[in-house]
Amino acid sequence: MAQAVADHPVTEQSGTNYINAQRGILSWLLTVDHKRIGLMYLVSTTIAFALGGFFALMLRLELLTPRKTFMDAATYNQAFTLHGAIMVFLFIIPAIPGALGNFVLPIMLGAKDVAFPKLNLLSLYLYWTGAIFTLSSLVTGGLDTGWTFYVPYSATTGTAVVKVTLGVFIIGFSSILTGLNFIVTVHKLRAPGVSWFRLPLLVWALYATSVVQILATPVLGITLVLLMMERVLHIGIFDPTLGGDPVLFQHFFWFYSHPAVYIMILPGMGIISEIIAVHAKRRIFGYKAIAFSSMAIALIGFLVWGHHMFVAGQSQLAATIFSFLTFLVAIPSGVKVFNWLLTLWRGSISYRTPMLFALAFMFLFTIGGLTGLFLGMLSVDMHLHDTYFVVAHFHYVMMGGTVVAFIGGLHHWWPKITGKLYSEKLGAASAALIFIGFNATFFPQFILGARGMPRRYYNYLDQFQPLHQFSTVGSWIIGLGMLVVLYNLLSSLRSGASAPSNPWGGRSLEWQTASPPVTENFEVAPKVTHGPYDFSTESQ
Amino acid sequence: MSTAETTARGGEQPALSPQFHVAHHFDSADTQFDAGRMGIWLFLVTEVLLFGGLFCAFAIFRSWYFDSFVEAHHHLDKVMGAINTVVLITSSLTMALAVRSAQQSKKELTAILLALTLACAATFLCIKYVEYSHKFHEGLLPGKWFSAVGFHTAHPGVFFAIYFMMTGIHGLHVVIGMILISWILKRTMKGEFSSRYYAPVEGVGLYWHLVDLIWIYLFPLLYLVG
Amino acid sequence: MIAPETAPSHEPIHQGTFWLPKASSTLAPGVDHAWDVVMWVSVFFFVIVIGTMAYFMWKYRRRTDKDETSTVDHSAKLEITWTILPLVIVMGLFFVGLSGFMNASVAPSDSYEVQVTGERWLWTFIYPNGAISPSRLVVPKGKPVRMVMSSKDVIHSFYVPEFRIKRDVIPGQYTSIWFEATEVGKYTLECAEYCGTGHSDMLATIEVMEPEQFKQWLESAGGDKSLPPAKRGEALFNKWQCSACHALDGSRKVGPSFKGLYGREETMSDGRVIKADENYLRESILLSNAKIVKGYDPVMPIFKDMLKDDDVNDLIAFIKEQK
Ligand code: HEA
Ligand code: HEA
Ligand code: CUA
Ligand SMILES: [Cu+2]
């Protein structure tokens, strides 16, 4: 199916590339090559995803019946907490910037590496260190606070809160370093001819993400420090019995964690822009609108955190303002969706695996985003807050949005990263399984939530059982789909055909170098004379 | 950037900073220098936000417990705080001069100025130590540990929680700053810096100014206004 | 785990439309109206986006590798349309949502006030006349009732799906919410803020009565004196949600089972061994943190201010029967 449409003669498979340039475990652990670091991020975050997914399948299994199915309430609480915390902090936030971003961003700019390669490696090591702290809680008492660590519960529970918060704190540094690195790289390392408006939209998206990472993460850091102090020393900043304010913690937490949801989605949106343009072989529609909407989302995203606390005892005035701003932040997302649609218009759409995932993204993200509007409405949120409706909303945007985009992007750049082609048949099958399984799992949760099923419930009223069972079965279909993805990609390493340098006919720089690229990305320093989506000049 | 400056930094003066190479992925020493400087500034932004959170907490609790904050802040030692402010401002000055002399390739002067900066930092910490031990002694501790008597307002422990968190984290930054200064001091003595290459000195300098700047906000807020 | 036979039975949530439970308070129609509006707005946009996408997917599928594609790459008119139009619509949504919320936040001045305490994992309702009712909120129909709520430990949240109201219950602060029930019947109150292992069992029943009936209930709110003590104890055991933490069949829940408890030798967390006699049971119930049974956390509520002497005696009588 895939055919080479390379428009620059590149030395195909000249023998050495970044993977086989050096050998031995140390050549990986001490590398400063952004591609190798990206690959290590890919492996690490995938493991985290599988672990988070394992907890998800377990907690879904427990919800087959009300009351006990096979674990007790305390175990269940740990399952959803670790599921949420691992998915958010160890997987979705670092995954796209760390793995795909690290790999393609410098190549897209025509650079040899990121601005601070050693810092890049440090960031990976910090991620590992943080992950070890976080996961050590698994064997030392677990964690049962929910991924939100609300006080006073988190200040009093007997589980390993300090270990996990320390881990998350360290991962925060990793996230800051990645963001800082990307910003400087985009500013300083663009090849000749790569002007700001010739940046691929993934680069714009990662740039906007980095801005959020830099501005939001420190506040999470200080919040976690205060929480640890509260727990260890009882300093009384959050503890109401000592005069502290538990709601202040929520403000701090969401000041980070709402922008963090845009850290999660923006890179995914960037991937979608790339995939849709390349696989519809059409100049992207509304380039500037998409680029600026990324920045708009990043900035307005800082002003809406209070929508997680409409019923948490903040003042009416604050709630009103936050609701108003929440609606504003929905507009730039809409702008993106409409521009993607028009990119399909009079395009030449090929249904290869990345495009299938991108189309699934469009479907799922639209549902996820629109249900965000329900939650942004003050009175409706009063009914829906902390119910399964919220759970469904955020899985539609995080799993249906970001994760689906991530998997799509992984397929899109897989030939570039590994030099191998995977089976399109299995790719299509996995996309279908994940799409169907996902809707089966999470659509019923909208119904559950609207009907009054609170989240984080181990036990539930008997009337909710049929929908829960449906959802659980759906989660197995997702799991199956993920296994197909894994099998397809891994088996391509052994038996896949060699990938040409430009299997999909892309126009941005990463397609102008060999697959896999050489250590410093380009044999000849690139000079760019056209935009990243300039398919019309292809015939030259 | 003027051409004169460019040659000063990137020009061919092999005798200066011989071990300095432009990293492989930069096209020139200038780009590398600019990138480094931009990195430092971005890092400083994260620091500002980190303390920003604490300043917010301070503002909120102050409005909640206004009387208690006013009462509690009288227990801070204004004189020591003021001395410390002067000490830190001095250290900022010596740091700025050190950066300047590094740019002029004056190795010995740079080393002396850096050492002076270190001395100021150490003085600051010593005074802070004295202050802290008084507080410990009087039971003016955060939250649960607060045991001082004679307070007329509720929850004076909150003020001290904020005080200890803010000054504690600031103190940690001072310690980190001292480590960084020692590091560039050592490199200065080895003759690694010159008008051709002084980026680390400048970077540490910027960091140090930020640490001072934060104290310049902390001092009036905690000691004078309360 | 909670064995089905000891789990306090709860009212099902009555279904109204496909999506929403029955609307049983005066606030509910406002919320449901907002729901309908945002639902149709969403369906509208969903159909436009996905409909267009499906059409393009078919119409512009790749035919040959040489397909010419359009080079039209922007349209200021379109960009403005799909910025302004949604903007106008979401501003509408904002106002629709705002009015319902404001209604819920400001209680009518003639509201009947009930004090609500949340604690792990028990709701307690205290009436103006001093009557205490655990796990059961009885209110008159057609009269606004305002809850003044506070928590004794962590954050909980007062959620009644059929009334469409929810408000967090926070330690160290008072929050409030109100409702006016429109129909006599029983409703389920759920705790909607995660509060630990008993979170999903922290339910209570709301019973809406005709006003005269409510008056009678309020006056006699004290329990039935004609039953034998152990029977009254059993009722108390369920009423105060002891059943959430204590099984009767020997299985371990949050707390130890009562089976065979009376007369047993109990090991405390400090190593002491104590025989479970009446005095020990009384102290365990009233000042639960005085002595902690080994292997358990000190999470049991302190019942000193909630149970009357008679109640404790009845509970002990009930525990003694669990052989
Ligand atoms: C990837 C992550 C992600 C993204 C992108 C979003 C996007 C949005 N979210 Fe979501 N959200 C979460 C992750 C995310 N969210 C998480 C994790 C939680 C729960 C955390 C917890 O409590 O554990 C949450 C919770 C949450 C709440 C709190 C609910 C509660 O607890 O009571 C609210 C309330 O306003 C909200 C709103 C929104 C809105 C308005 C958007 C918007 O940005 C969506 C914009 C997109 C669209 C609107 C669709 C596309 C647009 C069109 C097709 C055009 C037509 C549109 C218009 C008419 C405007 N979200
Ligand atoms: C990125 C974020 C993310 C992702 C992807 C998911 C994925 C899933 N989540 Fe998620 N979930 C959260 C973030 C996420 N979740 C958060 C933040 C919470 C809130 C926690 C809290 O309340 O504190 C939550 C809560 C939550 C609940 C509510 C629990 C409760 O309130 O009681 C439920 C219930 O159904 C659930 C189910 C699932 C399921 C079935 C999946 C499935 O989609 C999972 C599918 C994945 C797998 C099955 C893994 C299989 C992997 C392999 C086989 C390896 C192959 C690898 C590759 C191909 C790369 N989750
Ligand atoms: Cu109380 Cu959840
Ligand atoms: Cu949010």
PDB file of N, CA, C and O and ligand atoms in Angstrom, chain A residues 46 49-50 53-54 56-57 59-60 63 76 80-81 83-84 87-88 91-92 146-148 388 391 394-395 398-399 403 441-442 445 455-457 471 475 478-479 482-483 485-486, ligand 2:
ATOM      1  N   THR A  46       5.244   3.805  27.291  1.00  0.00           N
ATOM      2  CA  THR A  46       4.381   2.692  26.905  1.00  0.00           C
ATOM      3  C   THR A  46       4.209   1.720  28.059  1.00  0.00           C
ATOM      4  O   THR A  46       3.114   1.219  28.315  1.00  0.00           O
ATOM      5  N   PHE A  49       1.827   3.198  30.332  1.00  0.00           N
ATOM      6  CA  PHE A  49       0.469   3.082  29.801  1.00  0.00           C
ATOM      7  C   PHE A  49      -0.089   1.682  30.029  1.00  0.00           C
ATOM      8  O   PHE A  49      -1.238   1.511  30.453  1.00  0.00           O
ATOM      9  N   ALA A  50       0.743   0.682  29.773  1.00  0.00           N
ATOM     10  CA  ALA A  50       0.272  -0.687  29.974  1.00  0.00           C
ATOM     11  C   ALA A  50      -0.083  -0.914  31.442  1.00  0.00           C
ATOM     12  O   ALA A  50      -1.098  -1.542  31.764  1.00  0.00           O
ATOM     13  N   GLY A  53      -3.221   0.905  32.177  1.00  0.00           N
ATOM     14  CA  GLY A  53      -4.305   0.155  31.544  1.00  0.00           C
ATOM     15  C   GLY A  53      -4.651  -1.097  32.326  1.00  0.00           C
ATOM     16  O   GLY A  53      -5.820  -1.470  32.448  1.00  0.00           O
ATOM     17  N   PHE A  54      -3.632  -1.729  32.894  1.00  0.00           N
ATOM     18  CA  PHE A  54      -3.891  -2.914  33.715  1.00  0.00           C
ATOM     19  C   PHE A  54      -4.795  -2.551  34.899  1.00  0.00           C
ATOM     20  O   PHE A  54      -5.789  -3.217  35.166  1.00  0.00           O
ATOM     21  N   ALA A  56      -6.814  -0.125  35.002  1.00  0.00           N
ATOM     22  CA  ALA A  56      -8.136   0.208  34.462  1.00  0.00           C
ATOM     23  C   ALA A  56      -8.948  -1.059  34.255  1.00  0.00           C
ATOM     24  O   ALA A  56     -10.118  -1.131  34.646  1.00  0.00           O
ATOM     25  N   LEU A  57      -8.311  -2.073  33.668  1.00  0.00           N
ATOM     26  CA  LEU A  57      -9.059  -3.302  33.419  1.00  0.00           C
ATOM     27  C   LEU A  57      -9.477  -3.944  34.733  1.00  0.00           C
ATOM     28  O   LEU A  57     -10.581  -4.473  34.863  1.00  0.00           O
ATOM     29  N   LEU A  59     -10.097  -2.399  37.603  1.00  0.00           N
ATOM     30  CA  LEU A  59     -11.180  -1.692  38.286  1.00  0.00           C
ATOM     31  C   LEU A  59     -12.489  -1.851  37.525  1.00  0.00           C
ATOM     32  O   LEU A  59     -13.555  -1.933  38.125  1.00  0.00           O
ATOM     33  N   ARG A  60     -12.395  -1.972  36.213  1.00  0.00           N
ATOM     34  CA  ARG A  60     -13.613  -2.237  35.452  1.00  0.00           C
ATOM     35  C   ARG A  60     -14.161  -3.616  35.828  1.00  0.00           C
ATOM     36  O   ARG A  60     -15.363  -3.809  35.958  1.00  0.00           O
ATOM     37  N   LEU A  63     -16.105  -3.589  38.891  1.00  0.00           N
ATOM     38  CA  LEU A  63     -17.399  -2.929  38.776  1.00  0.00           C
ATOM     39  C   LEU A  63     -18.438  -3.782  38.045  1.00  0.00           C
ATOM     40  O   LEU A  63     -19.553  -3.329  37.819  1.00  0.00           O
ATOM     41  N   TYR A  76      -9.862  -1.292  45.728  1.00  0.00           N
ATOM     42  CA  TYR A  76     -10.469  -0.594  44.600  1.00  0.00           C
ATOM     43  C   TYR A  76     -10.022   0.874  44.576  1.00  0.00           C
ATOM     44  O   TYR A  76      -9.648   1.399  43.526  1.00  0.00           O
ATOM     45  N   PHE A  80      -8.143   2.776  41.336  1.00  0.00           N
ATOM     46  CA  PHE A  80      -8.462   3.924  40.482  1.00  0.00           C
ATOM     47  C   PHE A  80      -7.489   5.076  40.704  1.00  0.00           C
ATOM     48  O   PHE A  80      -7.185   5.839  39.790  1.00  0.00           O
ATOM     49  N   THR A  81      -6.959   5.177  41.936  1.00  0.00           N
ATOM     50  CA  THR A  81      -5.991   6.237  42.173  1.00  0.00           C
ATOM     51  C   THR A  81      -4.728   6.016  41.359  1.00  0.00           C
ATOM     52  O   THR A  81      -4.241   6.912  40.664  1.00  0.00           O
ATOM     53  N   HIS A  83      -4.401   4.098  38.792  1.00  0.00           N
ATOM     54  CA  HIS A  83      -4.750   4.206  37.371  1.00  0.00           C
ATOM     55  C   HIS A  83      -4.682   5.664  36.929  1.00  0.00           C
ATOM     56  O   HIS A  83      -3.989   5.994  35.965  1.00  0.00           O
ATOM     57  N   GLY A  84      -5.364   6.530  37.652  1.00  0.00           N
ATOM     58  CA  GLY A  84      -5.393   7.938  37.265  1.00  0.00           C
ATOM     59  C   GLY A  84      -4.016   8.576  37.356  1.00  0.00           C
ATOM     60  O   GLY A  84      -3.562   9.261  36.429  1.00  0.00           O
ATOM     61  N   MET A  87      -1.620   7.160  34.631  1.00  0.00           N
ATOM     62  CA  MET A  87      -2.007   7.617  33.298  1.00  0.00           C
ATOM     63  C   MET A  87      -1.678   9.094  33.112  1.00  0.00           C
ATOM     64  O   MET A  87      -1.200   9.501  32.064  1.00  0.00           O
ATOM     65  N   VAL A  88      -1.951   9.893  34.120  1.00  0.00           N
ATOM     66  CA  VAL A  88      -1.751  11.329  33.952  1.00  0.00           C
ATOM     67  C   VAL A  88      -0.268  11.698  34.052  1.00  0.00           C
ATOM     68  O   VAL A  88       0.293  12.309  33.145  1.00  0.00           O
ATOM     69  N   PHE A  91       2.207   8.857  32.090  1.00  0.00           N
ATOM     70  CA  PHE A  91       1.984   8.561  30.689  1.00  0.00           C
ATOM     71  C   PHE A  91       1.619   9.791  29.872  1.00  0.00           C
ATOM     72  O   PHE A  91       2.406  10.272  29.073  1.00  0.00           O
ATOM     73  N   ILE A  92       0.421  10.323  30.081  1.00  0.00           N
ATOM     74  CA  ILE A  92      -0.098  11.213  29.051  1.00  0.00           C
ATOM     75  C   ILE A  92       0.647  12.540  28.994  1.00  0.00           C
ATOM     76  O   ILE A  92       0.855  13.100  27.919  1.00  0.00           O
ATOM     77  N   GLY A 146      -7.119   9.331  45.219  1.00  0.00           N
ATOM     78  CA  GLY A 146      -7.543   9.863  43.927  1.00  0.00           C
ATOM     79  C   GLY A 146      -6.362  10.628  43.345  1.00  0.00           C
ATOM     80  O   GLY A 146      -5.473  11.046  44.092  1.00  0.00           O
ATOM     81  N   TRP A 147      -6.357  10.802  42.027  1.00  0.00           N
ATOM     82  CA  TRP A 147      -5.168  11.448  41.444  1.00  0.00           C
ATOM     83  C   TRP A 147      -5.114  12.916  41.826  1.00  0.00           C
ATOM     84  O   TRP A 147      -4.113  13.585  41.596  1.00  0.00           O
ATOM     85  N   THR A 148      -6.190  13.422  42.454  1.00  0.00           N
ATOM     86  CA  THR A 148      -6.264  14.840  42.777  1.00  0.00           C
ATOM     87  C   THR A 148      -5.691  15.188  44.149  1.00  0.00           C
ATOM     88  O   THR A 148      -5.607  16.357  44.491  1.00  0.00           O
ATOM     89  N   TYR A 388     -20.183   9.825  36.882  1.00  0.00           N
ATOM     90  CA  TYR A 388     -19.557   9.163  35.743  1.00  0.00           C
ATOM     91  C   TYR A 388     -19.637   9.991  34.476  1.00  0.00           C
ATOM     92  O   TYR A 388     -18.917   9.734  33.517  1.00  0.00           O
ATOM     93  N   VAL A 391     -16.356  11.365  34.291  1.00  0.00           N
ATOM     94  CA  VAL A 391     -15.411  10.307  33.922  1.00  0.00           C
ATOM     95  C   VAL A 391     -15.468  10.075  32.411  1.00  0.00           C
ATOM     96  O   VAL A 391     -14.439   9.994  31.728  1.00  0.00           O
ATOM     97  N   PHE A 394     -13.862  13.041  30.434  1.00  0.00           N
ATOM     98  CA  PHE A 394     -12.411  13.154  30.322  1.00  0.00           C
ATOM     99  C   PHE A 394     -11.767  11.955  29.654  1.00  0.00           C
ATOM    100  O   PHE A 394     -10.691  12.083  29.091  1.00  0.00           O
ATOM    101  N   HIS A 395     -12.432  10.800  29.661  1.00  0.00           N
ATOM    102  CA  HIS A 395     -11.860   9.726  28.851  1.00  0.00           C
ATOM    103  C   HIS A 395     -12.058  10.003  27.361  1.00  0.00           C
ATOM    104  O   HIS A 395     -11.204   9.667  26.550  1.00  0.00           O
ATOM    105  N   MET A 398      -9.198  12.494  26.796  1.00  0.00           N
ATOM    106  CA  MET A 398      -7.838  12.029  27.054  1.00  0.00           C
ATOM    107  C   MET A 398      -7.535  10.743  26.309  1.00  0.00           C
ATOM    108  O   MET A 398      -6.536  10.637  25.616  1.00  0.00           O
ATOM    109  N   MET A 399      -8.407   9.754  26.471  1.00  0.00           N
ATOM    110  CA  MET A 399      -8.167   8.478  25.780  1.00  0.00           C
ATOM    111  C   MET A 399      -8.605   8.606  24.319  1.00  0.00           C
ATOM    112  O   MET A 399      -7.834   8.346  23.404  1.00  0.00           O
ATOM    113  N   VAL A 403      -4.818   9.875  23.483  1.00  0.00           N
ATOM    114  CA  VAL A 403      -4.198   8.564  23.293  1.00  0.00           C
ATOM    115  C   VAL A 403      -4.398   8.084  21.861  1.00  0.00           C
ATOM    116  O   VAL A 403      -3.472   7.556  21.230  1.00  0.00           O
ATOM    117  N   THR A 441     -17.154   1.278  26.043  1.00  0.00           N
ATOM    118  CA  THR A 441     -16.766   1.459  27.449  1.00  0.00           C
ATOM    119  C   THR A 441     -17.323   2.757  28.004  1.00  0.00           C
ATOM    120  O   THR A 441     -17.866   2.797  29.106  1.00  0.00           O
ATOM    121  N   PHE A 442     -17.161   3.825  27.262  1.00  0.00           N
ATOM    122  CA  PHE A 442     -17.382   5.123  27.880  1.00  0.00           C
ATOM    123  C   PHE A 442     -18.704   5.781  27.530  1.00  0.00           C
ATOM    124  O   PHE A 442     -19.155   6.633  28.276  1.00  0.00           O
ATOM    125  N   GLN A 445     -21.120   5.413  30.208  1.00  0.00           N
ATOM    126  CA  GLN A 445     -20.803   6.165  31.420  1.00  0.00           C
ATOM    127  C   GLN A 445     -21.446   7.562  31.410  1.00  0.00           C
ATOM    128  O   GLN A 445     -21.730   8.110  32.471  1.00  0.00           O
ATOM    129  N   ARG A 455     -18.848   9.100  40.813  1.00  0.00           N
ATOM    130  CA  ARG A 455     -17.580   8.448  40.484  1.00  0.00           C
ATOM    131  C   ARG A 455     -16.874   7.997  41.750  1.00  0.00           C
ATOM    132  O   ARG A 455     -17.267   8.335  42.852  1.00  0.00           O
ATOM    133  N   ARG A 456     -15.822   7.242  41.570  1.00  0.00           N
ATOM    134  CA  ARG A 456     -15.027   6.690  42.677  1.00  0.00           C
ATOM    135  C   ARG A 456     -15.904   5.869  43.625  1.00  0.00           C
ATOM    136  O   ARG A 456     -15.694   5.876  44.832  1.00  0.00           O
ATOM    137  N   TYR A 457     -16.896   5.186  43.047  1.00  0.00           N
ATOM    138  CA  TYR A 457     -17.788   4.356  43.850  1.00  0.00           C
ATOM    139  C   TYR A 457     -17.434   2.891  43.646  1.00  0.00           C
ATOM    140  O   TYR A 457     -17.488   2.376  42.539  1.00  0.00           O
ATOM    141  N   SER A 471     -20.046  -1.490  30.007  1.00  0.00           N
ATOM    142  CA  SER A 471     -18.796  -0.733  30.003  1.00  0.00           C
ATOM    143  C   SER A 471     -17.599  -1.652  30.215  1.00  0.00           C
ATOM    144  O   SER A 471     -16.570  -1.522  29.553  1.00  0.00           O
ATOM    145  N   SER A 475     -14.256  -2.417  27.820  1.00  0.00           N
ATOM    146  CA  SER A 475     -12.853  -2.218  28.170  1.00  0.00           C
ATOM    147  C   SER A 475     -12.008  -3.400  27.701  1.00  0.00           C
ATOM    148  O   SER A 475     -10.823  -3.234  27.393  1.00  0.00           O
ATOM    149  N   ILE A 478     -11.152  -2.732  24.103  1.00  0.00           N
ATOM    150  CA  ILE A 478     -10.019  -1.796  23.986  1.00  0.00           C
ATOM    151  C   ILE A 478      -8.720  -2.547  24.227  1.00  0.00           C
ATOM    152  O   ILE A 478      -7.755  -2.397  23.476  1.00  0.00           O
ATOM    153  N   GLY A 479      -8.707  -3.350  25.286  1.00  0.00           N
ATOM    154  CA  GLY A 479      -7.484  -4.080  25.627  1.00  0.00           C
ATOM    155  C   GLY A 479      -7.021  -4.929  24.451  1.00  0.00           C
ATOM    156  O   GLY A 479      -5.841  -4.923  24.092  1.00  0.00           O
ATOM    157  N   MET A 482      -5.480  -2.820  21.827  1.00  0.00           N
ATOM    158  CA  MET A 482      -4.130  -2.384  22.188  1.00  0.00           C
ATOM    159  C   MET A 482      -3.125  -3.509  21.938  1.00  0.00           C
ATOM    160  O   MET A 482      -1.998  -3.262  21.504  1.00  0.00           O
ATOM    161  N   LEU A 483      -3.549  -4.738  22.231  1.00  0.00           N
ATOM    162  CA  LEU A 483      -2.632  -5.858  21.985  1.00  0.00           C
ATOM    163  C   LEU A 483      -2.326  -5.978  20.501  1.00  0.00           C
ATOM    164  O   LEU A 483      -1.193  -6.259  20.107  1.00  0.00           O
ATOM    165  N   VAL A 485      -2.291  -3.529  18.357  1.00  0.00           N
ATOM    166  CA  VAL A 485      -1.337  -2.457  18.056  1.00  0.00           C
ATOM    167  C   VAL A 485       0.075  -2.905  18.414  1.00  0.00           C
ATOM    168  O   VAL A 485       1.012  -2.815  17.610  1.00  0.00           O
ATOM    169  N   LEU A 486       0.190  -3.419  19.626  1.00  0.00           N
ATOM    170  CA  LEU A 486       1.504  -3.812  20.118  1.00  0.00           C
ATOM    171  C   LEU A 486       2.106  -4.886  19.224  1.00  0.00           C
ATOM    172  O   LEU A 486       3.267  -4.803  18.805  1.00  0.00           O
TER     173      LEU A 486
HETATM  174  C1  HEA D   2      -4.549   9.257  29.992  1.00  0.00           C
HETATM  175  C2  HEA D   2      -5.457   9.113  30.802  1.00  0.00           C
HETATM  176  C3  HEA D   2      -6.349   7.912  30.945  1.00  0.00           C
HETATM  177  C4  HEA D   2      -6.525   6.818  30.116  1.00  0.00           C
HETATM  178  C5  HEA D   2      -5.857   6.521  28.817  1.00  0.00           C
HETATM  179  C6  HEA D   2      -7.515   5.997  30.757  1.00  0.00           C
HETATM  180  C7  HEA D   2      -7.954   4.780  30.224  1.00  0.00           C
HETATM  181  C8  HEA D   2      -8.962   4.015  30.793  1.00  0.00           C
HETATM  182  N1  HEA D   2      -9.688   4.309  31.938  1.00  0.00           N
HETATM  183 FE1  HEA D   2      -9.356   5.883  33.167  1.00  0.00          FE
HETATM  184  N2  HEA D   2      -9.037   7.447  34.411  1.00  0.00           N
HETATM  185  C9  HEA D   2      -8.125   8.454  34.240  1.00  0.00           C
HETATM  186  C10 HEA D   2      -7.291   8.616  33.151  1.00  0.00           C
HETATM  187  C11 HEA D   2      -7.220   7.733  32.083  1.00  0.00           C
HETATM  188  N3  HEA D   2      -7.911   6.567  31.938  1.00  0.00           N
HETATM  189  C12 HEA D   2      -8.159   9.366  35.351  1.00  0.00           C
HETATM  190  C13 HEA D   2      -7.298  10.608  35.533  1.00  0.00           C
HETATM  191  C14 HEA D   2      -9.146   8.885  36.213  1.00  0.00           C
HETATM  192  C15 HEA D   2      -9.595   9.487  37.535  1.00  0.00           C
HETATM  193  C16 HEA D   2      -8.960   8.790  38.687  1.00  0.00           C
HETATM  194  C17 HEA D   2      -9.476   9.336  39.969  1.00  0.00           C
HETATM  195  O1  HEA D   2     -10.694   9.380  40.160  1.00  0.00           O
HETATM  196  O2  HEA D   2      -8.640   9.754  40.781  1.00  0.00           O
HETATM  197  C18 HEA D   2      -9.686   7.690  35.589  1.00  0.00           C
HETATM  198  C19 HEA D   2     -10.725   6.943  36.135  1.00  0.00           C
HETATM  199  C20 HEA D   2     -11.315   5.858  35.508  1.00  0.00           C
HETATM  200  C21 HEA D   2     -12.530   5.249  35.941  1.00  0.00           C
HETATM  201  C22 HEA D   2     -13.408   5.706  37.093  1.00  0.00           C
HETATM  202  C23 HEA D   2     -13.097   5.045  38.371  1.00  0.00           C
HETATM  203  C24 HEA D   2     -13.976   5.553  39.461  1.00  0.00           C
HETATM  204  O3  HEA D   2     -14.310   6.746  39.469  1.00  0.00           O
HETATM  205  O4  HEA D   2     -14.333   4.755  40.332  1.00  0.00           O
HETATM  206  C25 HEA D   2     -12.775   4.202  35.083  1.00  0.00           C
HETATM  207  C26 HEA D   2     -13.933   3.305  35.163  1.00  0.00           C
HETATM  208  O5  HEA D   2     -14.331   2.722  34.254  1.00  0.00           O
HETATM  209  C27 HEA D   2     -11.698   4.180  34.121  1.00  0.00           C
HETATM  210  C28 HEA D   2     -11.571   3.263  33.090  1.00  0.00           C
HETATM  211  C29 HEA D   2     -10.604   3.340  32.087  1.00  0.00           C
HETATM  212  C30 HEA D   2     -10.471   2.350  31.039  1.00  0.00           C
HETATM  213  C31 HEA D   2     -11.316   1.114  30.880  1.00  0.00           C
HETATM  214  C32 HEA D   2      -9.443   2.786  30.232  1.00  0.00           C
HETATM  215  C33 HEA D   2      -8.952   2.084  28.999  1.00  0.00           C
HETATM  216  O6  HEA D   2      -9.083   2.939  27.921  1.00  0.00           O
HETATM  217  C34 HEA D   2      -7.550   1.585  29.184  1.00  0.00           C
HETATM  218  C35 HEA D   2      -7.070   0.885  27.970  1.00  0.00           C
HETATM  219  C36 HEA D   2      -5.640   0.499  28.095  1.00  0.00           C
HETATM  220  C37 HEA D   2      -5.230  -0.740  28.188  1.00  0.00           C
HETATM  221  C38 HEA D   2      -6.173  -1.855  28.214  1.00  0.00           C
HETATM  222  C39 HEA D   2      -3.788  -1.022  28.289  1.00  0.00           C
HETATM  223  C40 HEA D   2      -3.387  -2.102  27.358  1.00  0.00           C
HETATM  224  C41 HEA D   2      -2.004  -1.914  26.952  1.00  0.00           C
HETATM  225  C42 HEA D   2      -1.301  -2.882  26.363  1.00  0.00           C
HETATM  226  C43 HEA D   2      -1.848  -4.206  26.118  1.00  0.00           C
HETATM  227  C44 HEA D   2       0.048  -2.564  25.934  1.00  0.00           C
HETATM  228  C45 HEA D   2       0.040  -2.082  24.533  1.00  0.00           C
HETATM  229  C46 HEA D   2       0.700  -0.793  24.462  1.00  0.00           C
HETATM  230  C47 HEA D   2       0.645   0.003  23.388  1.00  0.00           C
HETATM  231  C48 HEA D   2      -0.097  -0.342  22.202  1.00  0.00           C
HETATM  232  C49 HEA D   2       1.293   1.336  23.396  1.00  0.00           C
HETATM  233  N4  HEA D   2     -10.827   5.201  34.399  1.00  0.00           N
END
